Amino acid sequence: MSGPAGIGMTSDRTRGRMVEALRKGGIRDERVLAAMLEIPRHLFVEAGIASRAYEDTPLPIGHGQTISSPTIVALMTQLLLEKSLPAKVLEIGTGCGYQTAVLAKLVKEVYTLERIAPLMDKARRNLRDLRVYNVRFKHADGHRGYPEGGPYDGILCAATASHVPAALKEQLAVGGRLVIPVGTDDQRLHVIERTAAGFTEDKREPVRFVPLLPGIA
Ligand code: SAH
């Protein structure tokens, strides 16, 4: 079958297979799996590579950036929700908006920052097309976070830095958690939690992210 209906049926099935693969790969949070089953990942990549959207791989989204692999999106979201469901989340590195859409399904309010204006505009259109309305987009440098919207119960950063930007820790609410890749050649996900007494930091899985770049473009 050709045309949008045919594409829809095919993608529903392949998305189901993607979620099964995530489950086998160790993703346990059913809330995350349900959100990823629902969101049409193929609509977030260029039409020419839409057929690869459900493979467990990063894909180009233009401007030298990539949409993270399904496993990475699932893992980061699972880590963010591990202790409790955050109400308000800040995302750094909107990219095409796929991770943003997953977060928006799960939490009440999402702020998302992107330094490349055309990518942010594309993400905004993608989410509008899906009728996702609980996201605020900001064209800004994520190193500074977005204090106007804080404090946040969760912060998820999709680009790597050699050090955790101090502003992001400062914008966490007590009990809030920050999930961020740290390192350049040798990267790992770090989970930082704000407690009444200060911060705890836990090193998790090895990962591969694009760098958190300075300034806006
Ligand atoms: N979650 C995205 C992944 C995008 S890749 C998705 O699902 O598509 C990382 C993104 O971080 C890129 O779009 C890049 O432009 C952005 N980025 C890098 N440095 C940044 C910074 N300092 N502030 C905001 N965004 C940044």
Short mmCIF file of C-alpha atoms and ligand atoms in Angstrom, two decimals:
data_model
loop_
_atom_site.label_atom_id
_atom_site.label_comp_id
_atom_site.label_asym_id
_atom_site.label_seq_id
_atom_site.Cartn_x
_atom_site.Cartn_y
_atom_site.Cartn_z
CA MET A 1 0.00 0.00 0.00
CA SER A 2 1.24 3.53 -0.69
CA GLY A 3 0.24 6.93 0.66
CA PRO A 4 0.01 8.21 4.21
CA ALA A 5 -2.27 5.43 5.49
CA GLY A 6 0.16 2.76 4.35
CA ILE A 7 3.06 4.58 5.93
CA GLY A 8 1.06 4.90 9.13
CA MET A 9 0.31 1.19 9.38
CA THR A 10 3.89 0.24 8.66
CA SER A 11 5.26 2.68 11.22
CA ASP A 12 2.84 1.51 13.95
CA ARG A 13 4.20 -2.00 13.56
CA THR A 14 7.84 -1.00 13.35
CA ARG A 15 7.37 1.26 16.37
CA GLY A 16 6.00 -1.71 18.29
CA ARG A 17 9.12 -3.65 17.36
CA MET A 18 11.33 -0.75 18.45
CA VAL A 19 9.65 -0.76 21.87
CA GLU A 20 10.05 -4.55 22.21
CA ALA A 21 13.76 -4.15 21.40
CA LEU A 22 14.06 -1.44 24.07
CA ARG A 23 12.38 -3.72 26.60
CA LYS A 24 14.76 -6.57 25.75
CA GLY A 25 17.65 -4.12 25.98
CA GLY A 26 16.78 -3.39 29.61
CA ILE A 27 14.40 -0.41 29.54
CA ARG A 28 11.96 -1.19 32.36
CA ASP A 29 9.90 1.96 32.79
CA GLU A 30 6.52 1.23 31.20
CA ARG A 31 5.64 4.94 31.18
CA VAL A 32 8.65 5.64 28.96
CA LEU A 33 7.92 2.67 26.70
CA ALA A 34 4.28 3.76 26.31
CA ALA A 35 5.30 7.30 25.34
CA MET A 36 7.77 5.98 22.77
CA LEU A 37 5.14 3.63 21.38
CA GLU A 38 2.89 6.60 20.82
CA ILE A 39 5.23 9.19 19.30
CA PRO A 40 5.84 8.85 15.55
CA ARG A 41 9.62 9.09 15.46
CA HIS A 42 9.66 8.95 11.63
CA LEU A 43 8.03 12.41 11.49
CA PHE A 44 11.09 13.92 13.20
CA VAL A 45 13.64 12.98 10.52
CA GLU A 46 13.92 13.94 6.84
CA ALA A 47 11.55 12.02 4.56
CA GLY A 48 14.52 10.44 2.76
CA ILE A 49 15.62 8.56 5.90
CA ALA A 50 12.19 8.06 7.52
CA SER A 51 12.41 4.33 6.77
CA ARG A 52 15.36 4.14 9.19
CA ALA A 53 13.66 6.08 12.00
CA TYR A 54 12.97 2.97 14.11
CA GLU A 55 16.47 1.53 13.93
CA ASP A 56 18.43 1.85 17.14
CA THR A 57 20.80 4.44 15.77
CA PRO A 58 21.34 8.21 15.80
CA LEU A 59 20.36 9.87 12.47
CA PRO A 60 21.30 13.23 10.93
CA ILE A 61 18.84 16.11 11.45
CA GLY A 62 20.86 18.82 9.65
CA HIS A 63 23.28 21.51 10.91
CA GLY A 64 25.77 18.77 11.85
CA GLN A 65 23.46 17.46 14.59
CA THR A 66 21.78 14.10 15.19
CA ILE A 67 18.61 12.75 16.74
CA SER A 68 19.71 10.47 19.59
CA SER A 69 19.11 6.73 19.23
CA PRO A 70 15.90 5.30 20.73
CA THR A 71 17.95 3.52 23.42
CA ILE A 72 19.58 6.77 24.54
CA VAL A 73 16.27 8.67 24.62
CA ALA A 74 14.66 5.84 26.61
CA LEU A 75 17.59 5.51 29.01
CA MET A 76 17.85 9.23 29.76
CA THR A 77 14.11 9.54 30.28
CA GLN A 78 14.07 6.47 32.51
CA LEU A 79 16.89 7.92 34.63
CA LEU A 80 15.05 11.23 34.90
CA LEU A 81 11.86 9.51 36.16
CA GLU A 82 13.62 6.89 38.32
CA LYS A 83 12.72 8.28 41.75
CA SER A 84 9.56 10.28 41.04
CA LEU A 85 7.66 11.83 38.18
CA PRO A 86 8.91 15.40 37.74
CA ALA A 87 6.24 18.06 37.08
CA LYS A 88 8.50 20.60 35.39
CA VAL A 89 11.47 19.66 33.22
CA LEU A 90 14.16 21.66 31.44
CA GLU A 91 15.71 20.09 28.34
CA ILE A 92 18.97 21.33 26.83
CA GLY A 93 19.48 20.57 23.12
CA THR A 94 16.02 20.40 21.49
CA GLY A 95 17.36 19.21 18.14
CA CYS A 96 14.42 17.89 16.12
CA GLY A 97 12.20 17.78 19.22
CA TYR A 98 11.79 14.01 19.53
CA GLN A 99 13.09 13.75 23.09
CA THR A 100 11.04 16.87 23.87
CA ALA A 101 7.88 15.14 22.65
CA VAL A 102 8.60 12.07 24.80
CA LEU A 103 9.07 14.30 27.86
CA ALA A 104 5.93 16.31 27.04
CA LYS A 105 3.87 13.09 27.08
CA LEU A 106 5.13 12.25 30.56
CA VAL A 107 5.37 15.49 32.51
CA LYS A 108 3.17 18.53 32.96
CA GLU A 109 5.48 21.24 31.70
CA VAL A 110 8.64 21.25 29.52
CA TYR A 111 11.07 24.07 28.79
CA THR A 112 13.51 23.30 26.00
CA LEU A 113 16.62 25.24 24.91
CA GLU A 114 18.34 25.04 21.52
CA ARG A 115 21.26 27.15 20.27
CA ILE A 116 20.57 26.62 16.50
CA ALA A 117 17.51 28.72 15.53
CA PRO A 118 16.38 26.74 12.43
CA LEU A 119 16.47 23.48 14.41
CA MET A 120 14.36 25.01 17.13
CA ASP A 121 11.84 26.25 14.55
CA LYS A 122 11.66 22.79 13.02
CA ALA A 123 11.10 21.21 16.44
CA ARG A 124 8.38 23.76 17.20
CA ARG A 125 6.58 22.80 13.95
CA ASN A 126 6.99 19.08 14.66
CA LEU A 127 5.36 19.41 18.07
CA ARG A 128 2.61 21.69 16.81
CA ASP A 129 1.77 19.10 14.12
CA LEU A 130 1.43 16.50 16.88
CA ARG A 131 -0.72 18.90 18.95
CA VAL A 132 1.73 18.96 21.83
CA TYR A 133 1.17 22.25 23.64
CA ASN A 134 2.91 21.94 27.04
CA VAL A 135 6.37 22.88 25.74
CA ARG A 136 8.08 26.29 25.80
CA PHE A 137 10.90 26.74 23.28
CA LYS A 138 13.80 29.11 23.91
CA HIS A 139 16.60 30.00 21.50
CA ALA A 140 19.36 30.12 24.08
CA ASP A 141 22.72 28.78 25.23
CA GLY A 142 22.03 25.86 27.53
CA HIS A 143 25.16 26.49 29.62
CA ARG A 144 23.15 29.10 31.50
CA GLY A 145 19.99 27.07 31.78
CA TYR A 146 16.81 29.11 31.92
CA PRO A 147 16.46 30.60 35.41
CA GLU A 148 13.20 32.40 34.50
CA GLY A 149 11.40 29.04 34.33
CA GLY A 150 13.06 27.36 37.31
CA PRO A 151 13.52 25.70 39.65
CA TYR A 152 13.05 22.41 37.77
CA ASP A 153 12.22 18.94 39.11
CA GLY A 154 14.24 17.49 36.27
CA ILE A 155 16.87 18.69 33.79
CA LEU A 156 17.94 16.58 30.82
CA CYS A 157 20.92 17.64 28.71
CA ALA A 158 21.44 16.07 25.25
CA ALA A 159 24.95 17.39 24.60
CA THR A 160 28.20 16.68 26.43
CA ALA A 161 30.46 19.00 28.41
CA SER A 162 33.75 18.47 30.22
CA HIS A 163 32.14 19.80 33.40
CA VAL A 164 28.57 20.06 34.56
CA PRO A 165 27.52 23.71 34.07
CA ALA A 166 26.99 25.23 37.53
CA ALA A 167 23.84 27.05 36.39
CA LEU A 168 22.08 23.75 35.69
CA LYS A 169 22.74 22.45 39.20
CA GLU A 170 21.58 25.76 40.67
CA GLN A 171 18.27 25.57 38.79
CA LEU A 172 17.36 22.17 40.26
CA ALA A 173 14.63 22.10 42.91
CA VAL A 174 15.44 20.17 46.09
CA GLY A 175 14.73 16.53 45.20
CA GLY A 176 15.24 17.32 41.50
CA ARG A 177 17.63 15.44 39.22
CA LEU A 178 19.88 16.36 36.33
CA VAL A 179 20.79 13.75 33.69
CA ILE A 180 23.77 14.86 31.59
CA PRO A 181 26.63 13.30 29.60
CA VAL A 182 30.03 14.36 30.94
CA GLY A 183 33.41 14.06 29.21
CA THR A 184 34.74 14.49 25.68
CA ASP A 185 36.41 11.32 24.32
CA ASP A 186 35.37 9.24 27.28
CA GLN A 187 31.77 10.16 28.10
CA ARG A 188 29.42 8.87 30.75
CA LEU A 189 25.91 9.80 31.81
CA HIS A 190 25.90 11.48 35.21
CA VAL A 191 22.85 11.70 37.44
CA ILE A 192 23.04 14.64 39.84
CA GLU A 193 20.48 15.05 42.58
CA ARG A 194 19.83 18.08 44.71
CA THR A 195 19.25 17.25 48.36
CA ALA A 196 18.49 19.56 51.28
CA ALA A 197 22.19 19.35 52.16
CA GLY A 198 23.73 19.81 48.69
CA PHE A 199 24.23 17.53 45.67
CA THR A 200 24.90 13.85 45.02
CA GLU A 201 26.49 12.68 41.77
CA ASP A 202 26.31 9.21 40.28
CA LYS A 203 28.23 8.05 37.18
CA ARG A 204 26.22 5.75 34.92
CA GLU A 205 26.39 4.31 31.39
CA PRO A 206 29.10 5.18 28.84
CA VAL A 207 27.60 7.22 25.97
CA ARG A 208 28.46 9.20 22.85
CA PHE A 209 26.97 12.72 22.46
CA VAL A 210 27.70 15.81 20.37
CA PRO A 211 29.39 18.65 22.32
CA LEU A 212 27.54 21.35 24.25
CA LEU A 213 28.75 24.35 22.23
CA PRO A 214 29.05 27.94 23.46
CA GLY A 215 26.71 30.74 22.38
CA ILE A 216 23.77 30.70 19.95
CA ALA A 217 23.71 30.22 16.17
N1 SAH B 1 17.33 15.53 21.82
C1 SAH B 1 17.70 15.86 20.48
C2 SAH B 1 19.16 15.57 20.27
C3 SAH B 1 19.82 16.67 19.61
S1 SAH B 1 21.60 16.57 19.53
C4 SAH B 1 16.81 15.13 19.48
O1 SAH B 1 16.06 14.24 19.90
O2 SAH B 1 16.84 15.46 18.29
C5 SAH B 1 22.06 17.86 20.64
C6 SAH B 1 21.49 19.23 20.39
O3 SAH B 1 22.07 20.10 21.35
C7 SAH B 1 21.79 19.83 19.03
O4 SAH B 1 20.61 20.21 18.41
C8 SAH B 1 22.67 21.03 19.35
O5 SAH B 1 22.49 22.14 18.47
C9 SAH B 1 22.22 21.36 20.75
N2 SAH B 1 23.18 22.13 21.54
C10 SAH B 1 24.53 22.02 21.59
N3 SAH B 1 25.05 22.92 22.43
C11 SAH B 1 24.01 23.64 22.94
C12 SAH B 1 23.90 24.72 23.88
N4 SAH B 1 24.97 25.26 24.46
N5 SAH B 1 22.67 25.20 24.15
C13 SAH B 1 21.56 24.67 23.58
N6 SAH B 1 21.60 23.65 22.71
C14 SAH B 1 22.80 23.13 22.38
#
